[in-house]
DNA sequence: TTCTGCTGTCGATGCGTATCGACTATGCTA
DNA sequence: TAGCATAGTCGATACGCATCGACAGCAGAA
C-alpha cells in the first residue's frame, strides 16, 4: 500500500505537507506542489479513506434508507436511487444502503458506529416511526416525503397539490368542463401517505377555480374496476377527460377505452404519469413528478449540511412538477 | 462519544481487555466478561467503525455495482438489491452502492481507497469491460452473470439452460408435441448477454430429447409482434403451448390470446416468468429464475472469501431454477 | 521443590491521516 | 537597522481500536 508518507519521501517533503497539498488548507510553493503531485501519480497514491475518516471525523458516506415494499413502482424507485447515488458522487460522497427491514435501529447503528455522516430517508409516511428517531440523531438527515409532524425535519417532495392543479387547469384550458379522476389504489389510501391528500386538495381547488366538475372513481389494477371507471367517465360528458395519476393502471385504462371504441387524443383526453407513458399505444400526456429533481435536491441539502455550508433548515421543500403534452389529450371544440 | 477506553475505565479493566471481549480472541474470566458487558450497556457503547476498520484493515462494507440500464425489469433488480443488502447484513456487512456510470474506475476507487473489502458486480455481460479490471483487483469479487471469459472469475447466475429444459420437459410431460418459443426482445440478443444462448441451448436439447417440435417466433413488447407470435403459435398445433421467458410481454400475450378466443389453462398452455405472473388474469405457470437464491449465494461466497473461511474458487456457480405450476397450463387429452 | 504450560490480563505500539503549534526565510515597514 | 508580518514547511500528536509480547498466578508433572 502506498501511504502519504511514501509520497512525502518520494517528493522530499514531510507527510504533513502531502496532506496540505490534498486539502489546500495551507499555502504551498508551486515547486512543492508540483513535486508532490508528481510523486503521487508516480506511485499511484490513493488516500486511505479509513484513516482519513478516523482523523477527520468524516467518512464522506451517506446512508440511504430504501423502502422494503415500494409504494411507487420499482422503476421509479430505481430512478431515485440512481440519481441520489450519482448526485452524491458528484459531491464527493458515497451511498451506503440501509434497508427498511432493519427498522429505525438501522439508522442508529450506521450513525452510532459512525459508518455514515448523514442520512437520506425515502418514502416517509404520515405517521412514520422513523421520524422521532431522526430528531434525536445528532447528524444531518433529509427525508423524502412529508411526515405528519414535519417540525424541525428537513423534507423534500414533489408538490402534489400543484401537480393536480396543473393537470386540471391543463384540461380546463383545452375546453373540458368535466374530468374523471381515477383514484389512486386503495392500498395507498389506507397506508397513510399524505401526498394523496395533497393531490386531492389540488384537484378540488383547481376544479372550483375553473368551474370544472370532478367525478372521482375507484382505481386499482383490476380489469373490472378500470372498466367501470371508464364507463362512468364516458357517461359523464360528451368530451370526457381522465386524470390517472397512478401509473400502474394507465395501460389498462387505455385498452379499456379502446374496447369502448374511444381513443385518447381523438375523442377523449387522458393524463397519466410515469416512465412508460411515452411508450403507450397513444403516447400519453403526463404529469412528471420530477423524481430526479427531488432526489438531487435531497442530496444537495444534505451535503450542504454536512459541509457546514448551510445548516439544515427543518423546512418542507416542495418541487414543482411539470406537465408534458403528448398525444393523448384533445382540444374540445367550442 | 463513548470509546472502548471509557468502557474499560467503567469496568475497571484495560482497553485491550474490552477489545478482547468484543472479538473473543483471548480467554477471559466470566467475571471480567460480565463487568465489561454491563459497562457497555450502561454507557451505551457503540464501537467506532472507522477506528476499527483502520486497525483491523477490514471495513465490513461490500461494494455493489448496480447497472445503469437494467436488462431485467426494475422490480426484479430491486429484489436483487434488497436480498443482497439484507443477506450481507446477516453476515455483518453493509452495502455501498457503486453506480455503473463510474465505470470500471469506480471499482478501483472504492477498493483503492479501501472503502470496501470486496465487490459484487451485477449484470455482467459476455464482453464486459469490468472483467479484466476485476482480475487485477487484489480483493474478493463475485460476479452475477457469466462473462465470456470466466477464467478465474467467481460467478453466480441462474442456470438458464436447465430452466429451459425444465420448461420444455414440463410441457412434454403434459402431452404437448409442439411449443412456440416467444423470443427474448431483440435488444437483449444484440447486447451480448449469454444467458440467452444458454436458454436456447436448453430448449433445443430438451426438444430433441423429448421429440417436441419448437417454433421460435419474434418477441418484443409490440402489440403487432405479439399478435403475430400468437397467431403463428395457434396455427402450429391443435394444442398450442407458449414458452415466454421474457416477463415483459406476457400480459400482452395473454390478452392477445383472449382476443383470438383462446384462454391459457383451458385450451392453450402458457409458461411465463417473473413477479407479476401470479397476478395475471389467469395466474401463470412460471419459470422462477430464483433471483433471491442467486443473490444470497453471491453474498455467501463473497463473505466466505472475506472472512478467509474459503478462498474464492473462480468457478461458475449456476443455481437451478424451478417451475411453479399455476393455472395457465393444460394437460393434452390423449 | 522446580520446571512447564496454561489462563487471564495489561501496556505498548501501530494503522494512515489531519491538524496544531512552531520554526525559518523572506520581504516589508518604521 | 531593528522589528514584524507573511509564506512555506516540518514535527508531534491525536483519532479509537486491534494486536502482540509480556507477565503474574496457578495447576500439574517431574
XYZ file of C-alpha atoms (C1' of nucleotides) in Angstrom:
728
model
C 0.000 0.000 0.000
C 1.220 3.473 -0.873
C 0.797 5.898 2.009
C 1.091 9.635 2.194
C 4.373 9.012 3.992
C 5.704 7.213 0.922
C 4.631 10.102 -1.238
C 6.325 12.508 1.150
C 9.591 10.585 0.984
C 9.434 10.391 -2.803
C 8.803 14.119 -3.060
C 11.328 15.045 -0.402
C 8.815 16.708 1.896
C 7.103 15.821 5.153
C 3.924 13.820 5.436
C 2.015 16.801 6.697
C 2.941 18.731 3.590
C 1.434 15.984 1.466
C -1.726 16.282 3.497
C -1.799 20.029 2.930
C -1.344 19.512 -0.778
C -4.534 17.462 -0.776
C -6.596 19.740 1.414
C -5.216 23.059 0.259
C -5.563 24.384 3.782
C -2.113 25.923 3.903
C -0.228 27.932 1.293
C 2.427 25.961 -0.582
C 5.079 26.868 -3.099
C 4.414 25.932 -6.690
C 7.523 23.820 -6.666
C 6.437 21.708 -3.688
C 3.003 21.330 -5.131
C 4.358 20.050 -8.393
C 6.815 17.648 -6.797
C 4.155 16.173 -4.548
C 1.684 15.866 -7.398
C 4.262 14.077 -9.482
C 5.189 11.765 -6.657
C 1.532 10.909 -6.205
C 0.970 9.941 -9.800
C 4.316 8.167 -9.976
C 3.435 5.995 -7.008
C -0.261 5.725 -7.861
C -1.226 7.069 -4.469
C -4.788 6.696 -3.240
C -5.603 8.157 0.161
C -6.871 5.663 2.682
C -10.461 6.548 3.435
C -10.380 4.724 6.766
C -7.530 6.697 8.199
C -8.950 9.814 6.668
C -12.336 9.214 8.230
C -10.849 8.498 11.621
C -8.699 11.582 11.677
C -11.145 13.992 10.079
C -14.296 12.566 11.671
C -15.933 12.476 8.246
C -16.385 9.356 6.155
C -17.969 11.020 3.141
C -20.535 8.270 3.148
C -24.261 8.958 3.240
C -26.773 6.367 4.378
C -29.776 5.835 2.123
C -32.737 4.056 3.628
C -34.756 2.363 0.916
C -38.294 1.075 1.346
C -38.959 -2.616 1.597
C -42.212 -2.588 -0.311
C -42.217 0.405 -2.587
C -45.445 2.360 -2.822
C -44.276 3.639 -6.122
C -43.335 1.383 -8.970
C -39.933 -0.221 -8.745
C -38.708 1.504 -11.882
C -39.313 4.860 -10.306
C -37.620 3.773 -7.116
C -34.551 2.655 -9.043
C -34.535 6.015 -10.710
C -34.440 7.727 -7.332
C -31.621 5.525 -6.161
C -29.558 6.050 -9.280
C -29.933 9.794 -9.178
C -29.198 10.004 -5.484
C -26.105 7.868 -5.871
C -24.648 9.788 -8.739
C -25.516 13.184 -7.296
C -23.838 12.190 -4.063
C -20.823 11.066 -6.011
C -20.761 14.437 -7.690
C -20.413 15.967 -4.235
C -17.677 13.542 -3.240
C -19.862 11.198 -1.256
C -20.766 7.540 -1.481
C -24.061 5.852 -0.666
C -24.498 3.150 1.919
C -27.683 1.136 1.641
C -29.774 0.787 4.746
C -32.747 -1.463 4.196
C -36.022 -0.852 5.897
C -36.108 -4.298 7.454
C -33.570 -3.062 9.965
C -36.141 -0.536 11.072
C -35.273 2.664 12.845
C -32.492 0.912 14.721
C -30.657 0.559 11.443
C -30.275 4.315 11.394
C -28.976 4.348 14.932
C -26.495 1.667 14.044
C -24.940 3.288 10.995
C -24.816 6.640 12.715
C -23.741 5.360 16.124
C -20.934 3.297 14.653
C -20.090 6.294 12.518
C -20.276 4.469 9.231
C -22.158 7.391 7.716
C -22.020 11.138 8.119
C -25.697 11.668 7.403
C -28.879 10.062 6.156
C -31.495 10.265 3.449
C -34.788 8.502 4.120
C -37.035 7.536 1.254
C -40.793 7.236 1.232
C -41.537 8.705 4.581
C -45.148 8.230 5.551
C -47.514 10.412 7.513
C -47.085 8.500 10.719
C -43.567 7.236 10.335
C -41.822 5.587 13.263
C -38.500 6.815 11.987
C -39.299 10.492 12.413
C -38.936 10.736 16.209
C -35.677 8.821 15.920
C -34.435 11.259 13.309
C -34.975 14.139 15.721
C -32.658 12.555 18.237
C -29.902 11.742 15.799
C -27.119 14.252 16.057
C -26.369 14.221 12.353
C -27.931 15.817 9.271
C -30.908 13.926 7.889
C -33.014 14.710 4.845
C -36.299 12.992 4.284
C -38.110 12.323 1.006
C -41.828 12.615 1.563
C -43.680 14.664 4.153
C -44.438 13.217 7.574
C -47.478 14.324 9.517
C -45.381 16.173 12.027
C -42.628 17.765 9.993
C -41.490 20.011 12.838
C -37.737 20.557 12.509
C -37.446 17.844 9.879
C -35.928 18.741 6.527
C -38.193 17.232 3.875
C -38.190 17.154 0.122
C -41.080 16.007 -2.006
C -42.924 16.676 -5.217
C -45.610 19.292 -4.894
C -48.575 17.011 -5.460
C -51.029 19.794 -4.918
C -49.569 21.873 -7.711
C -49.367 18.788 -9.865
C -53.080 18.241 -9.549
C -53.828 21.882 -10.195
C -51.617 21.902 -13.262
C -53.379 18.868 -14.653
C -56.890 20.139 -14.041
C -56.008 23.583 -15.356
C -54.468 21.945 -18.406
C -57.734 20.181 -19.161
C -59.794 23.266 -18.431
C -57.663 25.330 -20.782
C -58.460 22.839 -23.535
C -62.163 23.248 -23.033
C -63.057 20.349 -20.787
C -65.855 21.091 -18.338
C -65.636 17.756 -16.601
C -62.869 15.419 -15.510
C -62.946 11.853 -14.261
C -60.344 11.396 -11.584
C -59.348 7.737 -11.437
C -58.261 7.317 -7.869
C -55.005 6.003 -6.504
C -55.196 2.343 -5.480
C -56.986 1.874 -2.185
C -53.898 0.275 -0.616
C -52.206 3.631 -0.864
C -55.056 5.457 0.781
C -55.011 3.064 3.683
C -51.312 3.354 4.126
C -51.065 6.845 5.347
C -49.243 8.696 2.639
C -50.263 12.269 2.647
C -49.236 13.137 -0.860
C -52.593 11.717 -1.825
C -54.424 14.220 0.293
C -52.332 16.964 -1.172
C -53.195 15.792 -4.660
C -56.878 15.657 -3.751
C -56.733 19.176 -2.418
C -55.153 20.360 -5.633
C -57.835 18.731 -7.740
C -60.566 20.271 -5.653
C -59.040 23.737 -5.634
C -58.393 23.850 -9.368
C -61.829 22.439 -10.161
C -63.514 25.040 -8.067
C -61.426 27.838 -9.513
C -62.110 26.873 -13.127
C -65.625 25.602 -12.616
C -64.854 22.067 -13.687
C -66.915 19.194 -12.443
C -64.915 16.324 -10.934
C -66.057 12.730 -10.874
C -63.882 10.644 -8.581
C -63.961 6.915 -9.346
C -62.264 3.930 -7.855
C -58.818 2.973 -9.150
C -56.719 -0.138 -8.648
C -55.191 -2.614 -11.026
C -58.268 -4.741 -11.705
C -59.710 -5.002 -15.146
C -63.292 -4.718 -13.923
C -62.601 -1.699 -11.749
C -60.923 0.109 -14.585
C -63.680 -0.884 -16.966
C -66.219 0.599 -14.613
C -64.146 3.744 -14.220
C -64.005 4.164 -17.971
C -67.714 3.651 -18.481
C -68.616 6.121 -15.737
C -66.277 8.639 -17.259
C -67.672 8.221 -20.737
C -71.216 8.686 -19.494
C -70.354 11.815 -17.612
C -69.505 14.025 -20.547
C -69.550 14.324 -24.289
C -65.905 15.224 -24.170
C -64.579 13.038 -21.407
C -61.271 13.633 -19.714
C -59.478 11.145 -17.483
C -56.926 12.063 -14.869
C -54.947 8.969 -13.897
C -52.046 9.817 -11.591
C -51.329 6.181 -10.760
C -49.025 4.969 -13.500
C -49.797 1.345 -12.747
C -53.234 1.369 -14.345
C -52.915 3.631 -17.320
C -52.107 0.931 -19.867
C -55.158 -0.997 -18.771
C -57.272 2.112 -18.857
C -56.177 2.936 -22.327
C -57.065 -0.527 -23.541
C -60.380 -0.291 -21.791
C -61.096 2.935 -23.622
C -60.287 1.358 -26.939
C -62.585 -1.544 -26.209
C -65.310 1.065 -25.811
C -64.384 2.381 -29.222
C -62.736 5.550 -27.947
C -59.223 6.724 -28.490
C -57.252 9.103 -26.254
C -56.215 12.134 -28.207
C -59.016 11.683 -30.698
C -62.261 11.925 -28.765
C -61.105 11.559 -25.169
C -58.424 13.200 -23.063
C -56.176 11.165 -20.800
C -53.459 12.421 -18.485
C -51.169 9.849 -16.934
C -47.747 9.794 -15.346
C -44.620 7.751 -15.159
C -41.758 6.434 -17.193
C -43.581 4.197 -19.629
C -46.231 6.693 -20.598
C -44.428 7.809 -23.785
C -44.295 4.178 -24.929
C -48.017 3.575 -24.703
C -50.029 2.875 -27.851
C -51.038 6.510 -27.771
C -48.171 8.361 -26.107
C -49.628 9.927 -23.010
C -49.667 13.471 -21.857
C -48.216 13.103 -18.372
C -47.652 14.704 -15.064
C -43.952 14.475 -14.317
C -43.461 14.316 -10.578
C -39.799 15.203 -11.169
C -38.244 12.401 -9.164
C -34.775 13.352 -10.302
C -35.234 16.945 -9.169
C -36.500 15.747 -5.805
C -33.563 13.353 -5.428
C -30.992 15.894 -6.444
C -32.451 18.427 -4.054
C -32.352 15.995 -1.171
C -28.711 15.239 -1.813
C -27.811 18.855 -2.218
C -29.486 19.869 1.030
C -27.824 17.070 2.919
C -24.369 17.685 1.539
C -24.657 21.388 2.238
C -25.454 20.451 5.809
C -22.551 18.062 6.031
C -20.065 20.509 4.632
C -21.279 23.143 7.046
C -22.100 25.405 4.151
C -25.669 25.702 5.298
C -27.488 24.443 8.320
C -30.416 22.128 7.524
C -33.466 24.336 7.790
C -36.019 21.823 9.013
C -38.414 23.027 6.341
C -40.551 21.273 3.764
C -39.204 21.718 0.248
C -41.736 21.042 -2.489
C -40.516 20.685 -6.045
C -42.881 21.763 -8.769
C -43.995 19.050 -11.184
C -44.464 19.653 -14.873
C -46.945 18.574 -17.498
C -45.615 17.140 -20.733
C -48.110 17.299 -23.549
C -48.093 14.326 -25.878
C -50.858 12.829 -27.975
C -53.479 11.694 -25.504
C -55.241 14.998 -24.910
C -57.716 16.777 -27.139
C -58.982 20.315 -27.525
C -62.726 20.404 -27.045
C -64.482 22.127 -29.982
C -66.323 25.237 -28.904
C -18.647 9.817 22.187
C -18.206 6.687 24.264
C -14.954 4.897 23.462
C -13.686 1.491 24.432
C -11.365 3.297 26.821
C -14.373 4.718 28.652
C -15.861 1.263 28.885
C -12.562 -0.059 30.216
C -12.410 2.571 32.917
C -16.027 1.927 33.892
C -15.398 -1.809 34.106
C -12.064 -1.463 35.835
C -10.074 -3.222 33.135
C -7.713 -2.176 30.372
C -8.804 -1.057 26.921
C -7.298 -4.114 25.323
C -9.424 -6.336 27.520
C -12.513 -4.578 26.233
C -11.339 -5.260 22.733
C -10.855 -8.935 23.555
C -14.328 -9.093 24.987
C -15.695 -7.998 21.638
C -13.542 -10.206 19.485
C -13.362 -13.226 21.773
C -9.823 -13.823 20.602
C -8.414 -14.384 24.079
C -9.840 -16.320 27.026
C -11.441 -14.171 29.700
C -12.848 -14.846 33.137
C -16.609 -14.880 33.450
C -16.384 -12.069 35.912
C -14.467 -9.746 33.596
C -16.793 -10.592 30.756
C -19.825 -9.695 32.765
C -18.399 -6.463 34.109
C -17.385 -5.297 30.649
C -20.722 -6.245 29.160
C -22.513 -4.307 31.845
C -20.302 -1.304 31.391
C -21.024 -1.367 27.681
C -24.768 -1.362 28.072
C -24.603 1.162 30.891
C -22.674 3.608 28.721
C -24.439 2.681 25.502
C -21.178 1.906 23.828
C -21.048 1.551 20.050
C -17.680 0.663 18.554
C -16.346 3.189 16.092
C -16.272 1.524 12.701
C -13.677 3.949 11.388
C -11.097 3.173 14.001
C -11.992 -0.461 13.801
C -11.531 -0.524 10.043
C -8.225 1.271 10.250
C -6.791 -1.027 12.863
C -8.191 -4.283 11.560
C -7.883 -3.480 7.867
C -11.484 -4.553 7.377
C -14.397 -2.193 6.939
C -17.131 -4.828 6.726
C -18.501 -2.944 3.769
C -19.123 -4.603 0.424
C -19.392 -2.637 -2.790
C -22.372 -3.429 -5.007
C -22.185 -2.269 -8.597
C -25.671 -1.798 -9.992
C -26.479 -1.494 -13.683
C -27.413 1.833 -15.165
C -29.959 0.479 -17.611
C -31.259 -2.779 -16.265
C -31.733 -5.568 -18.789
C -34.142 -7.141 -16.426
C -37.196 -5.362 -15.167
C -36.604 -2.858 -12.428
C -38.748 -4.768 -9.959
C -36.501 -7.763 -10.294
C -33.433 -5.610 -9.917
C -34.785 -4.111 -6.713
C -35.402 -7.606 -5.475
C -31.753 -8.472 -6.076
C -30.600 -5.379 -4.268
C -32.861 -5.958 -1.294
C -31.806 -9.556 -0.889
C -28.137 -8.769 -1.294
C -28.346 -5.990 1.247
C -30.126 -7.973 3.890
C -28.053 -11.111 3.370
C -24.933 -9.031 3.706
C -26.299 -7.534 6.890
C -26.905 -11.027 8.168
C -23.206 -11.638 7.750
C -22.287 -8.410 9.477
C -21.619 -6.411 6.349
C -23.061 -3.279 4.816
C -23.570 -2.449 1.160
C -22.030 0.506 -0.598
C -23.623 1.458 -3.890
C -21.339 1.853 -6.844
C -23.193 3.024 -9.918
C -22.241 1.889 -13.354
C -21.779 5.410 -14.624
C -18.497 5.490 -12.765
C -17.377 2.628 -14.967
C -14.614 0.240 -14.048
C -12.687 3.047 -12.394
C -15.389 3.192 -9.760
C -14.301 -0.225 -8.609
C -10.689 0.838 -8.479
C -11.657 3.852 -6.461
C -13.661 2.137 -3.741
C -11.100 -0.629 -3.454
C -8.032 1.564 -3.774
C -9.280 3.982 -1.139
C -10.238 0.981 0.929
C -13.838 1.963 1.375
C -14.900 -1.623 0.684
C -13.450 -5.024 1.464
C -14.864 -6.700 -1.620
C -17.233 -6.312 -4.531
C -20.326 -7.789 -6.099
C -20.986 -6.916 -9.721
C -24.477 -7.219 -11.143
C -25.494 -7.996 -14.688
C -22.143 -8.888 -16.088
C -22.258 -9.248 -19.852
C -20.387 -11.546 -22.204
C -17.850 -8.960 -23.159
C -17.711 -6.871 -20.045
C -15.039 -4.241 -19.661
C -15.058 -4.727 -15.923
C -13.826 -8.304 -16.018
C -10.150 -7.639 -16.811
C -10.149 -4.998 -14.085
C -11.605 -7.480 -11.629
C -8.695 -9.834 -12.268
C -6.233 -7.173 -11.207
C -8.066 -6.162 -8.064
C -6.434 -7.695 -5.046
C -9.720 -8.235 -3.226
C -12.508 -10.806 -3.407
C -15.042 -10.143 -6.139
C -18.164 -12.097 -7.005
C -19.946 -11.514 -10.248
C -23.614 -12.068 -11.065
C -23.915 -13.274 -14.635
C -21.394 -15.166 -16.709
C -18.802 -13.295 -18.758
C -17.427 -14.794 -21.960
C -14.074 -15.396 -20.383
C -14.840 -16.558 -16.868
C -11.295 -17.744 -16.219
C -10.540 -17.274 -12.507
C -13.687 -15.203 -12.007
C -16.165 -16.341 -9.377
C -19.597 -16.112 -10.998
C -23.122 -16.820 -9.854
C -26.101 -16.996 -12.152
C -29.338 -18.840 -12.727
C -28.941 -21.968 -14.787
C -30.836 -20.792 -17.824
C -30.119 -23.973 -19.684
C -31.774 -26.096 -17.028
C -34.600 -23.617 -16.845
C -35.373 -24.082 -20.500
C -35.123 -27.846 -20.224
C -37.427 -27.872 -17.224
C -40.000 -25.830 -19.073
C -39.935 -27.893 -22.241
C -39.969 -31.136 -20.276
C -42.887 -29.801 -18.263
C -44.893 -29.221 -21.434
C -43.832 -32.558 -22.911
C -44.918 -34.377 -19.773
C -48.357 -32.838 -20.195
C -48.678 -34.175 -23.691
C -47.651 -31.238 -25.828
C -45.849 -32.214 -29.035
C -45.121 -28.674 -30.086
C -44.089 -25.479 -28.341
C -43.956 -21.910 -29.570
C -40.949 -20.168 -28.074
C -41.601 -16.430 -27.979
C -38.135 -14.995 -28.149
C -36.464 -12.540 -25.840
C -36.585 -8.962 -27.117
C -34.080 -8.353 -29.879
C -32.332 -5.663 -27.833
C -31.213 -8.356 -25.456
C -29.824 -10.521 -28.223
C -27.823 -7.646 -29.563
C -26.452 -6.787 -26.211
C -24.225 -9.700 -25.608
C -25.811 -11.495 -22.720
C -25.044 -15.136 -22.900
C -27.827 -16.387 -20.694
C -29.938 -16.214 -23.807
C -27.688 -18.648 -25.634
C -27.784 -20.915 -22.644
C -31.552 -20.795 -22.629
C -31.634 -21.515 -26.365
C -29.374 -24.488 -25.895
C -31.640 -25.832 -23.184
C -34.717 -25.503 -25.357
C -33.006 -27.298 -28.217
C -31.649 -30.087 -26.053
C -34.913 -30.800 -24.289
C -36.891 -30.602 -27.525
C -34.630 -33.100 -29.198
C -34.686 -35.416 -26.220
C -38.457 -35.472 -25.928
C -39.211 -35.179 -29.629
C -41.012 -31.876 -29.331
C -41.170 -29.510 -32.225
C -40.085 -25.944 -31.450
C -41.311 -22.894 -33.299
C -39.247 -19.862 -32.434
C -41.018 -16.561 -33.066
C -40.059 -12.954 -32.594
C -40.692 -11.355 -29.213
C -40.571 -7.746 -28.107
C -43.119 -5.510 -26.479
C -45.077 -4.515 -29.573
C -48.690 -5.405 -29.903
C -48.363 -6.451 -33.533
C -45.332 -8.632 -32.921
C -47.041 -10.427 -30.108
C -50.209 -10.771 -32.141
C -48.210 -12.399 -34.903
C -46.481 -14.666 -32.411
C -49.818 -15.785 -31.042
C -51.340 -16.478 -34.449
C -48.299 -18.467 -35.577
C -48.442 -20.491 -32.411
C -52.145 -21.203 -32.726
C -51.712 -22.397 -36.288
C -48.865 -24.680 -35.406
C -50.774 -27.111 -33.239
C -54.167 -28.194 -32.059
C -52.919 -27.965 -28.509
C -50.666 -24.950 -28.620
C -48.098 -24.218 -25.945
C -46.301 -20.914 -25.497
C -42.990 -20.513 -23.751
C -42.467 -16.848 -22.865
C -39.386 -16.340 -20.707
C -39.456 -12.556 -21.092
C -41.767 -11.340 -18.381
C -42.281 -8.006 -20.110
C -44.590 -9.344 -22.793
C -46.643 -11.981 -21.084
C -49.562 -9.768 -20.128
C -49.823 -8.599 -23.696
C -49.554 -12.124 -24.974
C -52.281 -13.298 -22.719
C -54.595 -10.560 -23.909
C -53.712 -11.358 -27.464
C -54.682 -14.972 -26.877
C -58.011 -13.957 -25.446
C -58.696 -11.738 -28.425
C -58.279 -14.879 -30.524
C -60.837 -16.535 -28.308
C -58.371 -18.772 -26.510
C -57.682 -18.996 -22.833
C -54.468 -20.178 -21.165
C -55.166 -23.165 -18.949
C -58.283 -24.029 -20.884
C -57.223 -24.782 -24.434
C -53.703 -23.359 -24.550
C -50.631 -23.695 -22.345
C -48.555 -20.696 -21.412
C -45.405 -20.617 -19.344
C -44.131 -17.233 -18.241
C -41.825 -15.868 -15.593
C -41.465 -13.011 -13.192
C -43.022 -11.390 -10.189
C -46.343 -10.326 -11.597
C -47.213 -13.644 -13.208
C -49.414 -14.806 -10.310
C -51.453 -11.616 -10.609
C -52.316 -12.064 -14.274
C -55.929 -12.642 -15.316
C -55.091 -16.309 -15.498
C -52.315 -16.874 -12.942
C -49.361 -18.110 -14.931
C -47.299 -21.212 -14.552
C -43.818 -19.714 -14.372
C -40.162 -20.370 -14.530
C -38.646 -18.953 -11.382
C -35.092 -17.884 -12.098
C -34.518 -17.805 -8.332
C -33.076 -14.318 -8.079
C -33.032 -14.483 -4.308
C -31.086 -17.729 -4.330
C -28.606 -16.264 -6.775
C -28.214 -13.120 -4.666
C -27.835 -14.988 -1.432
C -25.257 -17.283 -2.977
C -23.231 -14.367 -4.287
C -23.154 -12.783 -0.863
C -22.307 -16.008 0.860
C -19.418 -16.750 -1.473
C -18.041 -13.267 -1.097
C -18.313 -13.176 2.665
C -16.695 -16.590 2.963
C -13.844 -15.209 0.910
C -13.596 -12.095 3.057
C -13.608 -13.992 6.305
C -10.927 -16.293 4.995
C -13.197 -19.240 5.576
C -12.902 -20.275 1.968
C -10.878 -18.941 -0.904
C -12.972 -17.766 -3.858
C -12.834 -20.637 -6.303
C -13.010 -18.731 -9.578
C -15.739 -21.078 -10.751
C -19.133 -20.573 -12.309
C -21.958 -21.338 -9.880
C -25.299 -21.989 -11.543
C -28.404 -22.067 -9.392
C -31.190 -24.319 -10.545
C -34.462 -22.582 -11.393
C -37.832 -24.059 -10.575
C -41.183 -24.302 -12.297
C -44.250 -23.251 -10.380
C -47.426 -24.688 -11.782
C -50.423 -22.397 -11.680
C -53.446 -22.200 -13.912
C -52.102 -21.370 -17.343
C -51.063 -24.856 -18.458
C -53.242 -27.704 -19.697
C -52.912 -31.441 -19.967
C -53.369 -32.510 -23.577
C -56.044 -35.208 -23.925
C -54.633 -38.441 -25.313
C 10.914 -28.473 45.105
C 11.474 -26.778 40.362
C 10.012 -26.642 35.859
C 6.377 -26.468 32.330
C 2.238 -24.956 30.446
C -1.998 -22.728 30.633
C -5.324 -18.925 31.931
C -6.292 -14.253 32.197
C -4.837 -9.573 31.987
C -2.142 -5.443 30.789
C 0.905 -1.994 28.425
C 2.720 -0.550 24.290
C 2.558 0.008 19.611
C 0.733 0.679 15.010
C -2.927 1.549 11.452
C -2.656 6.291 7.848
C -4.274 10.613 8.002
C -5.446 15.640 9.660
C -4.151 19.377 12.220
C -1.893 22.378 15.544
C 1.993 24.814 17.029
C 6.446 26.088 15.927
C 10.072 27.361 13.089
C 12.810 29.526 9.104
C 13.392 32.570 5.437
C 11.908 36.483 3.123
C 10.361 40.977 2.295
C 8.482 44.882 4.263
C 7.673 48.976 7.402
C 9.197 52.357 10.621
C 18.792 48.735 11.391
C 15.567 46.605 14.261
C 11.016 44.827 14.257
C 7.384 42.304 12.244
C 4.117 40.079 9.401
C 3.705 36.505 5.896
C 4.687 32.395 3.068
C 6.143 27.858 3.345
C 7.432 23.795 5.778
C 8.058 20.416 9.480
C 7.490 17.557 13.787
C 4.480 15.885 17.020
C 0.227 14.395 18.339
C -4.455 12.546 18.226
C -8.247 9.810 16.220
C -10.250 4.745 18.539
C -9.327 0.316 18.033
C -6.710 -4.429 17.301
C -2.971 -6.997 18.339
C 1.478 -8.552 20.000
C 4.503 -9.583 23.584
C 4.977 -9.843 28.374
C 3.796 -11.288 32.753
C 1.502 -12.950 37.018
C -0.875 -16.689 39.040
C -1.740 -21.296 39.401
C -2.082 -26.196 38.305
C 0.104 -30.408 37.475
C 4.331 -33.058 36.155
C 8.977 -34.468 37.056
